[in-house]
CSV table of N, CA and C in Angstrom, one decimal:
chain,number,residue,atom,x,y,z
A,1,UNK,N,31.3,176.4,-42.3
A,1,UNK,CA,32.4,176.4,-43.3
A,1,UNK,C,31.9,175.7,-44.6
A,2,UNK,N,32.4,176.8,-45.7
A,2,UNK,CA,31.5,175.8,-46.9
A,2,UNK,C,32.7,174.5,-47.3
A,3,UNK,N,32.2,173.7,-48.0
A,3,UNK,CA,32.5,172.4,-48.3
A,3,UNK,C,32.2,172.2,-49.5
A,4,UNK,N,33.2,171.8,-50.3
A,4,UNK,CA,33.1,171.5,-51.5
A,4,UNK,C,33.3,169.6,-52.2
A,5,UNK,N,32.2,170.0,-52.9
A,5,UNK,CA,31.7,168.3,-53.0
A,5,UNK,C,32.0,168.4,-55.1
A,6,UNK,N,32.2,166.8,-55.3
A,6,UNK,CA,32.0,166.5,-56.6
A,6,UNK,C,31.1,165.5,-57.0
A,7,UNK,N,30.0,165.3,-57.9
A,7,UNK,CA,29.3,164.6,-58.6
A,7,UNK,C,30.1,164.3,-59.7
A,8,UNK,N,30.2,162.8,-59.5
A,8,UNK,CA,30.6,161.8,-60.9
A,8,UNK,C,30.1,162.4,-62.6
A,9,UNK,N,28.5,162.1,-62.2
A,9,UNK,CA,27.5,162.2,-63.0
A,9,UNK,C,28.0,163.0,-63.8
A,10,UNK,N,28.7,164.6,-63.4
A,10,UNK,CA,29.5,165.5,-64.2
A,10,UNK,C,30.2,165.4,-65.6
A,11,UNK,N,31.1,164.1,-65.2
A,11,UNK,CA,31.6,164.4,-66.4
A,11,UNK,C,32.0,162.4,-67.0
A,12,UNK,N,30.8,161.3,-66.3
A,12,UNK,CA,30.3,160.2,-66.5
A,12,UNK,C,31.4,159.9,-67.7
A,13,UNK,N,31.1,160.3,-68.5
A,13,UNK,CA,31.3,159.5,-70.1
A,13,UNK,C,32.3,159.5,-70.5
A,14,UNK,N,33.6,160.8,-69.7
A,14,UNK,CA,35.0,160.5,-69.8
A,14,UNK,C,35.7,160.9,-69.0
A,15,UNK,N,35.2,159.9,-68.0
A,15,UNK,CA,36.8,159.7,-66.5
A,15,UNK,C,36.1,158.6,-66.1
A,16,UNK,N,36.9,158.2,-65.3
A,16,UNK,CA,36.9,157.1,-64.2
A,16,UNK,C,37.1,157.4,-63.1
A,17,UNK,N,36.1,156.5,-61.7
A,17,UNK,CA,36.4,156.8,-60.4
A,17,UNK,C,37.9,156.9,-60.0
A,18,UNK,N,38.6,156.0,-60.5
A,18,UNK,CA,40.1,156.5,-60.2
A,18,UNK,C,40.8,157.9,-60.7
A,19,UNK,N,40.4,158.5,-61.7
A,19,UNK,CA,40.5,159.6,-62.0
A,19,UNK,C,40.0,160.5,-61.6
A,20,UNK,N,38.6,160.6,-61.0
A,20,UNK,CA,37.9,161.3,-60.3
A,20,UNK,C,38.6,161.6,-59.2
A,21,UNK,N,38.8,160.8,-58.4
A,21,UNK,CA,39.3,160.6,-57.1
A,21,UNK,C,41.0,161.3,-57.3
A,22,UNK,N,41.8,160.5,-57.7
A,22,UNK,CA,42.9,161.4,-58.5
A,22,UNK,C,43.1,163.3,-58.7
A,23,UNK,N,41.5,163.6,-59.4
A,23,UNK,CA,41.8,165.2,-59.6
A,23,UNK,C,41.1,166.0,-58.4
A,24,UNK,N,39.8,165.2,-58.0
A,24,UNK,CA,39.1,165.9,-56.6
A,24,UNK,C,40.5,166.1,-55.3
A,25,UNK,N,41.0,164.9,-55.2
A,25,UNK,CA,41.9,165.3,-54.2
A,25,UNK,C,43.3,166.4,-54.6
A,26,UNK,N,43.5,166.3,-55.4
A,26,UNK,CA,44.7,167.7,-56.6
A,26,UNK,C,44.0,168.4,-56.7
A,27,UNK,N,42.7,169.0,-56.8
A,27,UNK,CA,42.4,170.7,-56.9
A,27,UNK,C,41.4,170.4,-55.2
A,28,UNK,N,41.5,169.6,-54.4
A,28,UNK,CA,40.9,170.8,-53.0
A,28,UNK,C,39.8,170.2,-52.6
A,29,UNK,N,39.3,169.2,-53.4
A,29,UNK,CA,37.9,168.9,-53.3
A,29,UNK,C,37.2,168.2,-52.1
A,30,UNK,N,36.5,168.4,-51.2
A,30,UNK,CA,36.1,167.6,-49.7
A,30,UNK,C,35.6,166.2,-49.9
A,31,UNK,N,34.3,166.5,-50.5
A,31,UNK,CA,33.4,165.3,-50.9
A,31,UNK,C,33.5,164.5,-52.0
A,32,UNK,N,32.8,163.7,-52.1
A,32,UNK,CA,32.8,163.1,-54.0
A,32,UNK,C,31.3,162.5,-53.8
A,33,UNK,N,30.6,162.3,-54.5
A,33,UNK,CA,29.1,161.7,-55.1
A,33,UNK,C,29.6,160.6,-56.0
A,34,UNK,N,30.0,159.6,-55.3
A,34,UNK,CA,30.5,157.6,-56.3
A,34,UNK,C,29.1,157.9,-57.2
A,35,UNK,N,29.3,157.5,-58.4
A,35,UNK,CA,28.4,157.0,-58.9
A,35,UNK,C,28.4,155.1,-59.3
A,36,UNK,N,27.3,154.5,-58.5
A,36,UNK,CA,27.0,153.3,-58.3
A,36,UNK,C,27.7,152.5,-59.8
A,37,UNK,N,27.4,153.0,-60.8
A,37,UNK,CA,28.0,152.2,-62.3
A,37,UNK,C,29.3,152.5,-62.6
A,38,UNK,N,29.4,153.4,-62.2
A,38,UNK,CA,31.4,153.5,-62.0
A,38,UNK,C,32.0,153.0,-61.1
A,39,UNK,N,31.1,152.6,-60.0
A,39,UNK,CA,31.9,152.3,-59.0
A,39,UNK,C,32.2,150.5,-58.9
A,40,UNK,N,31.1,150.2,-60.0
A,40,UNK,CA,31.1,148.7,-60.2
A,40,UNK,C,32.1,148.5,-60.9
A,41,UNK,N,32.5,149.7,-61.9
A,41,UNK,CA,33.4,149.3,-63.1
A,41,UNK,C,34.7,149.1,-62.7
A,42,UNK,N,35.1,150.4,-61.8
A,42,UNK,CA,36.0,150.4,-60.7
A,42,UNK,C,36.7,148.9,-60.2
A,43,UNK,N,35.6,148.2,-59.5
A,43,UNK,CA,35.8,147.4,-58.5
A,43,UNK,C,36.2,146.0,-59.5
A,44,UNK,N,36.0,146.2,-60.8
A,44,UNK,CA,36.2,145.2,-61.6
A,44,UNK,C,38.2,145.1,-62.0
A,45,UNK,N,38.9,145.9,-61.5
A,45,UNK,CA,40.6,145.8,-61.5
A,45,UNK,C,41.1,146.6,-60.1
A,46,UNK,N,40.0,147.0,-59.1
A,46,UNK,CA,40.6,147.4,-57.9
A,46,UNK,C,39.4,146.5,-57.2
A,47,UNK,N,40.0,147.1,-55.2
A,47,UNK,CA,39.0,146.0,-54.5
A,47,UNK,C,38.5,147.2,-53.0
A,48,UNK,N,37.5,146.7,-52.7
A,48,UNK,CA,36.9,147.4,-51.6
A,48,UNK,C,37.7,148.3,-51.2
A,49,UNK,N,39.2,148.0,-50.4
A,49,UNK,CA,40.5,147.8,-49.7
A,49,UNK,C,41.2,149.1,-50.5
A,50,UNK,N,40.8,148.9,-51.7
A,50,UNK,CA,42.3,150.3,-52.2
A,50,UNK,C,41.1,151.1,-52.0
A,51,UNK,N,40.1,151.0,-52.2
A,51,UNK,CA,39.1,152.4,-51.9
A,51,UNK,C,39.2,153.3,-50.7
A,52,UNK,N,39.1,151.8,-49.4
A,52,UNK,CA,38.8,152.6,-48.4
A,52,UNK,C,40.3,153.4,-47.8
A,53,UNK,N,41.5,152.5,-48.5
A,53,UNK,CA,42.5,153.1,-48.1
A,53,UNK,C,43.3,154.4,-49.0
A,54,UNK,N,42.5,154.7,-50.0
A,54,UNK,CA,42.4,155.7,-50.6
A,54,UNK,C,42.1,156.4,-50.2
A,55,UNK,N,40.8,156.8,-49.5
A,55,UNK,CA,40.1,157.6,-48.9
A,55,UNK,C,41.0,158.1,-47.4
A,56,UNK,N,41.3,156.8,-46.4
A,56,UNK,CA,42.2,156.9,-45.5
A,56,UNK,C,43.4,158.2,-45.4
A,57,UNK,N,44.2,157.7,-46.3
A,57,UNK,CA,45.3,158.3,-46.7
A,57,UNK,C,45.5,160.2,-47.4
A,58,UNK,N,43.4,160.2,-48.2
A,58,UNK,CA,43.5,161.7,-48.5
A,58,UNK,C,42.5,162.3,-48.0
A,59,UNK,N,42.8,163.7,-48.6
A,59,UNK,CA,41.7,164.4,-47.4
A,59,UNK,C,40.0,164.1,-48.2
A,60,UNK,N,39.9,164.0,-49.3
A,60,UNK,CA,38.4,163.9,-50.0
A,60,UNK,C,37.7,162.6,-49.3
A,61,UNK,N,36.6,162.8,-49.2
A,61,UNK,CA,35.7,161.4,-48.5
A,61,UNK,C,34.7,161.1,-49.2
A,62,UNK,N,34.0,160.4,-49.4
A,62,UNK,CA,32.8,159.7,-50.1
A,62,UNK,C,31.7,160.4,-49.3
A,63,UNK,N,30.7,161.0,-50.0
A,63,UNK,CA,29.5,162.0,-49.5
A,63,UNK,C,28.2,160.6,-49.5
A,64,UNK,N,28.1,160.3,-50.8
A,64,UNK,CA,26.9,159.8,-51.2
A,64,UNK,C,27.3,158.3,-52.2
A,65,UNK,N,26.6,157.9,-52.7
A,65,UNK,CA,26.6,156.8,-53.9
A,65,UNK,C,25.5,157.3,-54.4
A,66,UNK,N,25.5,157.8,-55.9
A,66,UNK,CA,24.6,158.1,-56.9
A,66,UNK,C,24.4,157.7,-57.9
A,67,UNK,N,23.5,156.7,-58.3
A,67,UNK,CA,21.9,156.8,-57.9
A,67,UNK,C,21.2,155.7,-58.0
A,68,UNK,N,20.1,155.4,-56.9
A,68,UNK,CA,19.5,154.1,-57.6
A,68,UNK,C,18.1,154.5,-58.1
A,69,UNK,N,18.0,154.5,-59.1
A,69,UNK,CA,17.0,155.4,-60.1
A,69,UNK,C,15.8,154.0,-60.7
A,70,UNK,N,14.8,154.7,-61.4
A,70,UNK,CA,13.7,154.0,-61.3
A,70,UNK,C,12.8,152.9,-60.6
A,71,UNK,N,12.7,153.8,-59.2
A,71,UNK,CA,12.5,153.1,-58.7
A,71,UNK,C,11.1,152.6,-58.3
A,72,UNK,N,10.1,153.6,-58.8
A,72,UNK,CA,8.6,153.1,-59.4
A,72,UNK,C,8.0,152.7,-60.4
A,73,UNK,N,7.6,151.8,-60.9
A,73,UNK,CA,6.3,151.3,-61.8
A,73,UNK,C,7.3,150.5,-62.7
A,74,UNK,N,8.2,149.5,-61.9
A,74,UNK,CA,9.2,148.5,-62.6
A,74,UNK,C,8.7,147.3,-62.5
A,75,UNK,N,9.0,146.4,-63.2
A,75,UNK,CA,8.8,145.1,-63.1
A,75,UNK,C,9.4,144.4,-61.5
A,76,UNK,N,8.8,143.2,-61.9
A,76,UNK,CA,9.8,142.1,-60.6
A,76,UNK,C,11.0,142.0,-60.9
A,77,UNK,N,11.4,142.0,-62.5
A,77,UNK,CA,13.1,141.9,-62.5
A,77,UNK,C,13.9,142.8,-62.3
A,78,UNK,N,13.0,144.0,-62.6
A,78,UNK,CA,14.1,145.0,-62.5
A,78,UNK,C,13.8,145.5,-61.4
A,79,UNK,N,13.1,145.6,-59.9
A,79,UNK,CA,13.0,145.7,-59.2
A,79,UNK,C,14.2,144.8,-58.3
A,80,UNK,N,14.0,143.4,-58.6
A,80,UNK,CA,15.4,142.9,-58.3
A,80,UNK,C,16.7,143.0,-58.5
A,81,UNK,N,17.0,143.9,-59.5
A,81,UNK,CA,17.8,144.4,-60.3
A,81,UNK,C,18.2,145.3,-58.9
A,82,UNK,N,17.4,146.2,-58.7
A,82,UNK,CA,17.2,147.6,-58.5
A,82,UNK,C,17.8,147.2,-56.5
A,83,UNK,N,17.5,145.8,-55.7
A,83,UNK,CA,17.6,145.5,-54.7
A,83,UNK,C,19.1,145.0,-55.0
A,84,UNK,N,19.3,144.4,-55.4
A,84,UNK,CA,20.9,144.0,-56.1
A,84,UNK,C,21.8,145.2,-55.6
A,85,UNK,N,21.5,146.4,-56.5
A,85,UNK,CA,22.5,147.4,-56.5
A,85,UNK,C,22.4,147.8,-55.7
A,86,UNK,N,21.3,148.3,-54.4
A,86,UNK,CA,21.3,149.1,-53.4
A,86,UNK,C,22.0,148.1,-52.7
A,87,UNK,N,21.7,146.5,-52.2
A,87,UNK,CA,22.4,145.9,-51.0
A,87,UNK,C,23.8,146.1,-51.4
A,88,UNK,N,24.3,146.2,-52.6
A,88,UNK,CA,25.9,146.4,-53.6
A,88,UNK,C,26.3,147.9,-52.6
A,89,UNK,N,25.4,148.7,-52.9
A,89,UNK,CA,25.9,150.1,-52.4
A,89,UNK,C,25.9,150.3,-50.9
A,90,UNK,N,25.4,149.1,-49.8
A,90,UNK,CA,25.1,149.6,-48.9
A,90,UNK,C,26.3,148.4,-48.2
A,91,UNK,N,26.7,147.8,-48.8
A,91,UNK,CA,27.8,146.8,-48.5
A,91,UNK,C,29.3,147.8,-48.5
A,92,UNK,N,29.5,148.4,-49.8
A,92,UNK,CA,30.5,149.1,-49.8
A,92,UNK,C,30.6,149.9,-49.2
A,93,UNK,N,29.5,150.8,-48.9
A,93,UNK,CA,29.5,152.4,-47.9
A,93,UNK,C,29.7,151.6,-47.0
A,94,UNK,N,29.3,150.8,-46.1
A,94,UNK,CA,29.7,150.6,-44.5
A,94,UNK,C,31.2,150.4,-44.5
A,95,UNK,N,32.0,149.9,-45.9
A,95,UNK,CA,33.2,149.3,-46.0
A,95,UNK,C,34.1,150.8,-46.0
A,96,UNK,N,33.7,151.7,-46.7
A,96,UNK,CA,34.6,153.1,-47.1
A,96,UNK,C,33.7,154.7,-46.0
A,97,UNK,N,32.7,154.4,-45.3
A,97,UNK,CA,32.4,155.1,-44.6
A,97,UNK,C,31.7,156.1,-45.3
A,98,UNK,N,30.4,155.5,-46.2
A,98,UNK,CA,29.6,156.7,-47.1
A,98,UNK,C,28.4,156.6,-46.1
A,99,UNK,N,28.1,158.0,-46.2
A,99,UNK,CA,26.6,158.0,-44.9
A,99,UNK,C,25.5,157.9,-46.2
A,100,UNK,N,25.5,157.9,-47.5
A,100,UNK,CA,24.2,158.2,-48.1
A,100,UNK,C,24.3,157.5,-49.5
A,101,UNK,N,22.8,157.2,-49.8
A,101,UNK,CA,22.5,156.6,-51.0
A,101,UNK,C,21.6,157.7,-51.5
A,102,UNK,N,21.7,157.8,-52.9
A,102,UNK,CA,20.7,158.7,-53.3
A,102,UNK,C,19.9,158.0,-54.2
A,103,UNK,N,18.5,158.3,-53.8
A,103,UNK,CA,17.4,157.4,-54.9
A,103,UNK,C,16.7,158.5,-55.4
A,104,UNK,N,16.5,158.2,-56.7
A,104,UNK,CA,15.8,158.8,-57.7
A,104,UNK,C,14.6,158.3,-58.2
A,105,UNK,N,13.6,158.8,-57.8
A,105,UNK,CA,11.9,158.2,-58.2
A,105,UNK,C,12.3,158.3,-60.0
A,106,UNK,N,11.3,157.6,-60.3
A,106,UNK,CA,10.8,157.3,-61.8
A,106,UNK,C,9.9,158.8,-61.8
A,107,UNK,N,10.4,159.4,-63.5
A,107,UNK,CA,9.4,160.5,-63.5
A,107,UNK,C,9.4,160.2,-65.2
A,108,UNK,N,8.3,160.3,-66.0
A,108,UNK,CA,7.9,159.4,-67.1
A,108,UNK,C,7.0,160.9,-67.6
A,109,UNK,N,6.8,161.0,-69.1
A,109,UNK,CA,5.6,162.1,-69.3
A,109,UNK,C,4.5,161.6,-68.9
A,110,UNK,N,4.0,160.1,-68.7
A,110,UNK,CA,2.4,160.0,-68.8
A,110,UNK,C,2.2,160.6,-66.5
A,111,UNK,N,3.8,160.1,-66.0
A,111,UNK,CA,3.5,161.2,-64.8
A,111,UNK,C,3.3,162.5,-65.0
A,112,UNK,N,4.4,163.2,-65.4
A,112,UNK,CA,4.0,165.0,-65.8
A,112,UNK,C,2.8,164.6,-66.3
A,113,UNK,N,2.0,163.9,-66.6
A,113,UNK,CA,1.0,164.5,-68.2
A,113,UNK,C,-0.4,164.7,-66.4
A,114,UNK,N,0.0,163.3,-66.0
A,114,UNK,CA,-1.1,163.2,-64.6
A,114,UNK,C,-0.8,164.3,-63.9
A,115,UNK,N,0.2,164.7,-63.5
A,115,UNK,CA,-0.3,165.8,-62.4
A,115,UNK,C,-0.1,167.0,-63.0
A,116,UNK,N,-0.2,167.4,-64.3
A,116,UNK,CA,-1.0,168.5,-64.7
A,116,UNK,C,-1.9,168.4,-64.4
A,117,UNK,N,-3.0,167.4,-64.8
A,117,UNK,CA,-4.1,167.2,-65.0
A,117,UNK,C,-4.9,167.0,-63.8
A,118,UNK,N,-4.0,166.4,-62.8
A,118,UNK,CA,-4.3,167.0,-61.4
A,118,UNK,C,-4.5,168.0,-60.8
A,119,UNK,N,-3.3,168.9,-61.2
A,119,UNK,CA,-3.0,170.1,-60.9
A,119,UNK,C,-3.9,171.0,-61.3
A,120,UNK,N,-4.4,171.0,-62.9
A,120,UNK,CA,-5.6,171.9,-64.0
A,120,UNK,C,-6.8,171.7,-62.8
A,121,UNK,N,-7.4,170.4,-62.5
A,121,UNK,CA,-8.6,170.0,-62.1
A,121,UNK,C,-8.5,170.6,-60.6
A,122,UNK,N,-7.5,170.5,-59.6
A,122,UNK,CA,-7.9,171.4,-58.4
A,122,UNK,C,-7.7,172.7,-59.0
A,123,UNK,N,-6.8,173.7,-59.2
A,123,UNK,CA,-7.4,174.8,-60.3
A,123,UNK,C,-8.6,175.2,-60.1
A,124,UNK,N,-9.2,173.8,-61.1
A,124,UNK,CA,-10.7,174.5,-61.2
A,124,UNK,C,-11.5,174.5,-60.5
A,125,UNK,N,-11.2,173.1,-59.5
A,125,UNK,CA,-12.2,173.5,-57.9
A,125,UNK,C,-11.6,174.7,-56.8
A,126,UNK,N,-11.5,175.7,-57.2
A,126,UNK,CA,-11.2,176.8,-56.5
A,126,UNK,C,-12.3,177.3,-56.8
């Protein structure tokens, strides 16, 4: 049976997880994809509790928390940064019943620029 899911990330710059949550459950929606920076923003005038009983109450459920992004070739701060938000995301999902975190590697041009140039060089060892 197909299943229909929503990504935050969509439409980020003008709604809110409460809005989100609000129109996913009014047009039909199964899943939702939290995005981790809305969900902090969220939590700054609501609390764990209206979430999970949000969810309780309708049919849409939390799929994922999206994203914990850069997560190669960062410093020690921002790698602590970066532990911060995931133990943040992995606290609340046990709380609202999210099975997934989504992480996003670091991809930079001087990477693309390397694995072309990887890529070019086996190539030419054919």
């Amino acid at each position: 049976m197909l299943k229909l899911g929503y990504n935050e990330a969509t439409c980020k710059e003008n709604s809110t997880v409460e809005n989100d949550l609000l129109l996913c459950e009014k047009y039909g929606y199964d899943y939702i994809e939290l995005r981790l920076d809305m969900l902090q923003e969220y939590l700054k005038t609501h609390t764990v509790d209206d979430l999970k009983a949000f969810f309780a109450k309708n049919h849409i459920k939390p799929f994922a928390f999206n994203s914990i992004e850069n997560i190669n070739f960062c410093t020690p701060e921002e790698w602590e940064k970066l532990v911060k938000l995931f133990t943040f995301g992995c606290k609340v999902a046990q709380q609202i019943g999210n099975p997934y975190i989504i992480v996003v590697p670091t991809v930079t041009s001087e990477i693309c620029t390397c694995l072309l140039y990887t890529s070019d060089a086996a190539d030419e060892a054919r």
